XYZ file of C-alpha atoms in Angstrom:
382
model
C -107.526 247.808 71.426
C -111.238 248.632 70.984
C -110.656 250.634 67.776
C -108.581 247.672 66.454
C -111.298 245.246 67.219
C -113.957 247.444 65.614
C -111.766 247.754 62.469
C -111.220 243.917 62.407
C -114.953 243.361 62.613
C -115.518 245.711 59.813
C -113.060 243.915 57.667
C -114.757 240.617 58.434
C -118.105 241.993 57.399
C -116.659 243.266 53.990
C -114.598 240.084 53.303
C -115.803 237.055 51.304
C -115.551 234.738 54.303
C -117.066 231.681 52.599
C -114.399 232.006 49.716
C -111.581 232.220 52.271
C -112.956 229.339 54.418
C -113.115 227.171 51.340
C -109.436 227.722 50.431
C -108.430 227.044 53.881
C -110.482 223.815 53.826
C -108.612 222.599 50.738
C -105.294 223.520 52.149
C -106.168 221.493 55.372
C -106.963 218.409 53.262
C -103.711 219.040 51.286
C -101.668 219.027 54.560
C -103.401 215.783 55.770
C -102.658 214.063 52.349
C -99.088 215.036 52.374
C -98.764 214.002 56.159
C -100.199 210.582 55.117
C -97.711 210.196 52.236
C -94.758 211.161 54.390
C -95.805 209.016 57.362
C -96.247 205.963 55.100
C -92.893 206.746 53.332
C -94.539 206.225 50.027
C -92.110 208.348 47.852
C -88.786 209.743 48.471
C -89.590 213.455 47.439
C -92.377 213.838 50.212
C -91.305 213.889 53.792
C -92.272 215.838 56.922
C -90.259 218.790 55.460
C -92.747 218.875 52.489
C -95.698 218.918 55.030
C -94.116 221.714 57.070
C -93.536 223.766 53.908
C -97.127 223.339 52.879
C -98.427 224.370 56.365
C -96.109 227.421 56.408
C -97.190 228.447 52.830
C -100.781 228.155 53.837
C -100.533 230.189 57.021
C -98.397 232.835 55.142
C -100.982 232.709 52.342
C -103.885 233.540 54.797
C -101.754 236.454 56.112
C -101.273 237.687 52.435
C -105.020 237.389 51.892
C -105.761 239.605 55.034
C -103.200 242.262 53.970
C -104.103 242.480 50.256
C -107.791 242.610 51.250
C -107.117 245.778 53.268
C -105.226 247.375 50.445
C -106.950 248.877 47.488
C -106.522 246.837 44.295
C -106.990 250.099 42.244
C -103.757 251.424 43.787
C -101.441 248.366 43.478
C -102.802 247.581 40.043
C -101.214 250.948 38.911
C -97.910 249.855 40.356
C -97.273 247.462 37.464
C -93.990 249.086 36.673
C -92.633 247.669 39.809
C -93.874 244.131 39.833
C -94.221 243.281 36.166
C -90.509 243.771 35.322
C -89.597 241.914 38.551
C -91.797 238.901 37.564
C -90.460 238.846 33.973
C -86.801 239.204 35.081
C -87.154 236.148 37.379
C -88.583 234.141 34.486
C -85.629 235.262 32.304
C -83.229 234.114 35.022
C -84.394 230.515 34.466
C -82.522 230.603 31.137
C -79.331 231.247 32.914
C -77.111 229.109 35.157
C -79.669 229.653 37.962
C -82.343 227.828 36.196
C -83.269 224.498 37.623
C -85.031 221.364 36.118
C -86.908 219.640 38.921
C -86.749 215.868 39.209
C -89.519 214.289 37.109
C -90.247 217.531 35.201
C -89.847 218.229 31.544
C -89.331 221.853 31.861
C -86.490 224.060 33.217
C -88.923 226.461 35.160
C -87.372 226.794 38.631
C -84.621 228.963 40.211
C -82.321 227.340 42.614
C -81.292 229.706 45.380
C -79.437 227.755 47.815
C -81.759 225.228 49.207
C -84.873 227.217 48.168
C -86.613 226.627 44.906
C -88.739 229.301 43.268
C -91.126 228.878 40.152
C -91.318 232.403 38.783
C -93.952 231.540 36.359
C -96.437 231.477 39.401
C -95.582 234.989 40.143
C -95.773 235.950 36.385
C -99.447 234.614 36.398
C -100.381 237.134 39.039
C -98.505 239.995 37.383
C -100.220 239.159 34.168
C -103.715 239.037 35.658
C -103.105 242.488 37.279
C -101.410 244.161 34.305
C -103.743 242.776 31.567
C -106.747 243.596 33.627
C -105.501 247.185 34.069
C -104.631 247.453 30.390
C -108.024 246.056 29.300
C -109.917 248.205 31.663
C -108.237 251.344 30.276
C -108.594 250.305 26.609
C -111.996 248.540 26.542
C -113.718 251.404 24.821
C -111.014 251.400 22.000
C -110.042 247.635 22.229
C -111.620 246.803 18.831
C -109.479 249.352 17.004
C -106.733 247.321 15.417
C -103.669 248.994 17.102
C -105.221 248.458 20.447
C -106.141 244.890 19.811
C -102.648 244.290 18.555
C -101.053 245.610 21.705
C -103.535 243.562 23.859
C -102.394 240.396 21.957
C -98.695 241.347 22.372
C -99.250 241.926 25.953
C -100.367 238.207 26.225
C -97.916 236.748 23.831
C -94.919 237.905 25.878
C -95.478 235.642 28.992
C -97.086 232.862 26.934
C -93.971 232.847 24.700
C -91.563 232.918 27.634
C -93.143 230.000 29.504
C -93.361 227.991 26.386
C -89.603 228.482 25.694
C -89.125 227.152 29.130
C -90.837 223.944 27.946
C -93.673 224.690 30.360
C -96.565 224.239 27.834
C -99.199 223.632 30.643
C -98.614 227.029 32.132
C -98.640 228.576 28.641
C -102.119 227.082 28.294
C -103.066 228.671 31.650
C -102.019 232.245 30.436
C -104.005 231.607 27.287
C -107.107 230.761 29.264
C -106.677 234.005 31.340
C -106.258 236.020 28.150
C -109.202 234.518 26.385
C -111.494 234.727 29.403
C -110.820 238.362 29.957
C -111.225 239.327 26.417
C -114.556 237.490 26.159
C -115.676 239.378 29.115
C -114.855 242.701 27.463
C -116.717 244.095 24.561
C -114.650 242.149 21.904
C -115.984 242.531 18.381
C -117.434 239.490 16.446
C -114.668 239.664 13.784
C -111.850 239.060 16.507
C -113.831 236.292 17.959
C -114.234 234.418 14.641
C -110.484 235.110 13.924
C -109.596 233.654 17.357
C -111.667 230.534 16.659
C -109.908 230.137 13.337
C -106.488 230.894 14.927
C -106.750 228.127 17.626
C -106.488 225.059 15.267
C -103.823 226.774 13.238
C -101.856 227.490 16.401
C -102.131 223.842 17.569
C -100.939 222.698 14.172
C -97.833 224.980 14.396
C -97.196 223.630 18.037
C -97.415 220.030 16.916
C -95.108 220.452 14.070
C -92.501 222.875 15.419
C -92.731 223.077 19.242
C -93.802 219.874 20.918
C -91.252 217.133 21.609
C -91.959 213.462 20.678
C -92.731 212.715 24.277
C -95.387 215.430 24.440
C -96.956 214.296 21.277
C -97.037 210.649 22.532
C -98.704 211.799 25.671
C -101.532 213.089 23.472
C -101.646 210.192 21.158
C -101.947 207.551 23.963
C -105.339 209.233 25.011
C -106.621 208.631 21.476
C -105.199 205.146 21.223
C -104.693 203.741 24.692
C -102.419 200.767 25.113
C -100.293 201.568 21.972
C -97.563 203.562 23.993
C -94.089 201.832 23.529
C -92.500 204.299 26.058
C -95.065 203.445 28.809
C -96.046 207.055 29.115
C -99.580 205.769 30.212
C -98.128 204.400 33.282
C -98.616 207.335 35.613
C -102.245 207.875 34.602
C -103.007 204.121 34.757
C -101.617 204.110 38.344
C -103.617 207.192 39.115
C -106.848 205.487 38.009
C -105.766 202.328 40.000
C -105.321 204.525 43.108
C -108.722 206.048 42.760
C -110.300 202.578 42.347
C -108.292 201.287 45.367
C -110.048 203.781 47.532
C -113.486 202.462 46.888
C -116.394 204.590 48.249
C -114.898 205.512 51.635
C -111.188 205.208 51.157
C -108.264 203.318 52.827
C -107.728 205.858 55.505
C -104.590 208.084 56.307
C -102.350 205.335 57.680
C -103.641 202.133 56.081
C -100.263 201.155 54.617
C -101.769 199.372 51.633
C -101.744 202.005 48.884
C -101.062 202.102 45.181
C -97.991 204.233 44.718
C -98.273 206.988 41.966
C -95.342 209.041 40.673
C -95.860 212.695 41.760
C -98.740 211.612 44.077
C -97.822 214.456 46.408
C -97.913 217.061 43.668
C -99.741 216.788 40.227
C -101.441 213.535 41.093
C -102.621 214.427 44.728
C -106.223 214.090 43.624
C -105.656 210.443 42.865
C -104.197 209.969 46.480
C -107.056 211.853 48.037
C -109.498 209.420 46.262
C -107.368 206.487 47.558
C -107.350 207.674 51.152
C -110.931 209.069 51.509
C -112.559 207.227 48.518
C -115.000 208.639 46.001
C -116.707 210.646 48.892
C -113.435 212.380 49.589
C -112.734 213.136 45.873
C -116.184 214.620 45.619
C -115.752 216.775 48.594
C -112.438 218.220 47.185
C -114.096 218.679 43.838
C -117.083 220.497 45.357
C -114.811 222.899 47.252
C -112.920 223.735 44.112
C -116.071 224.383 42.221
C -117.290 226.535 45.065
C -114.131 228.585 45.078
C -114.459 229.173 41.236
C -117.994 230.121 41.444
C -117.438 232.455 44.376
C -114.709 234.279 42.437
C -117.105 234.514 39.392
C -119.842 235.813 41.624
C -117.399 238.536 42.979
C -116.726 239.511 39.400
C -120.423 240.132 38.802
C -120.672 242.316 41.798
C -117.611 244.477 40.835
C -118.373 248.268 40.599
C -115.576 248.859 37.994
C -113.927 247.186 35.042
C -110.668 246.631 36.578
C -112.101 244.617 39.476
C -114.348 242.752 37.158
C -111.356 241.703 34.945
C -109.091 240.819 37.900
C -111.869 238.476 39.235
C -112.417 236.854 35.724
C -108.605 236.410 35.250
C -108.389 234.684 38.637
C -111.543 232.535 37.878
C -109.974 231.399 34.659
C -106.642 230.561 36.317
C -108.334 228.481 39.087
C -110.825 226.793 36.725
C -108.128 225.844 34.160
C -105.769 224.453 36.762
C -108.496 222.364 38.360
C -109.907 221.132 35.085
C -106.575 220.250 33.620
C -105.247 218.540 36.731
C -108.182 216.399 37.432
C -108.376 215.651 33.777
C -104.799 214.340 33.927
C -105.775 212.019 36.757
C -109.006 210.697 34.939
C -106.952 210.167 31.822
C -108.858 212.596 29.649
C -106.183 215.092 29.479
C -102.447 214.603 28.685
C -99.886 214.815 31.704
C -98.568 218.355 31.373
C -97.552 219.146 34.920
C -100.347 221.457 36.165
C -100.793 221.600 40.010
C -104.203 221.303 41.622
C -104.945 224.796 43.359
C -104.289 224.742 47.123
C -103.742 220.978 47.050
C -100.536 220.104 45.252
C -97.298 220.381 47.200
C -95.226 223.520 46.441
C -94.707 226.715 48.420
C -94.553 229.155 45.527
C -97.798 227.735 43.936
C -99.768 227.706 47.225
C -98.715 231.394 48.006
C -99.518 232.625 44.427
C -102.963 231.101 44.743
C -103.611 232.719 48.077
C -102.374 235.998 46.697
C -104.834 235.729 43.879
C -107.572 235.151 46.422
C -106.378 238.109 48.397
C -106.741 240.394 45.333
C -110.207 239.163 44.614
C -111.207 239.863 48.114
C -109.843 243.385 47.773
C -112.157 243.934 44.895
C -114.963 242.936 47.050
C -113.892 244.847 50.125
C -113.295 248.154 48.197
C -116.625 247.934 46.260
C -118.594 248.874 49.419
C -119.723 252.304 49.124
C -118.479 253.855 52.396
C -115.023 252.218 51.882
C -114.434 252.971 48.148
C -112.294 255.770 46.795
C -113.953 257.329 43.775
C -111.130 256.768 41.093
C -113.514 257.264 38.271
C -116.779 259.029 37.579
C -119.095 256.161 37.985
C -122.507 256.336 39.585
C -122.849 253.965 42.565
């Protein structure tokens, strides 16, 4: 028992406890918000079962963080042949009869397994961060040679293309953020950077003319010309803004009973409900916690002792930042509604577990950077 306690204390000293504490704080707020929605019976799809799922996913997530922090990220990044095909295979299953389109969603991005629903793209994000970081760390010296850059781009295009074919354009954007952030962190040549800047508007033009459905186009157009939407696609965002205004400075409280009901208020629009319950003060607290989490992950990347750890942290930072920016942007009506959950806040077991898994991997890069704990995989001076 004494040795166990000593090992546990050593783990605590190595871990980024403030990062873990911040994620748990956001999860606690999430569970309170979902409990409020369920107790007030505001929407049919959020009941006490939803609250229980969120609590269980958060507790399991903490366990995953602890386990992954002890394991060496250098080792399991090299096991990409095991988890990458599994993640890709699960995404491909969504194109079969097992694929499921969740109520209120535009995309067929879930797997229906009995009464359990799994969103494979969440697992694919983690696999992509690990595999692309591993690929880039091994090829950084030669990445600006055309064959190597072509392979790096192909590596990213596979998951981006798959989730886009699902109709999940929001997740495709998240993958693109991760890809761009890791490349920019590496020693990318100026010519590729210029080519990328030129390619972005061209890709947007192709997507607008050949990929996006009319509903998706209208969601973008109403942001430019508000009040001109014949399909009333602005309704959800207008109600989200009304919910924020209804909360005032200090909010209506958990069990007030006089709330503005917003579609998907337990999921994509949970930030609007938080503002309604706890007012602008509560919204700012959630925002501050999310900013802190992103900055801590970014700080851990700067302290990494090898390229693999640095790229993993940068990829995780890009994922968390993009999720937070796009989700809150939807609520504030400065971004189109594209179904991106708010990290650790939105209801959904798969999303919560995937976010905690990413934090666990980041914490592993921190734990295994300590001199006396590291295994020297490459000839780098400490």
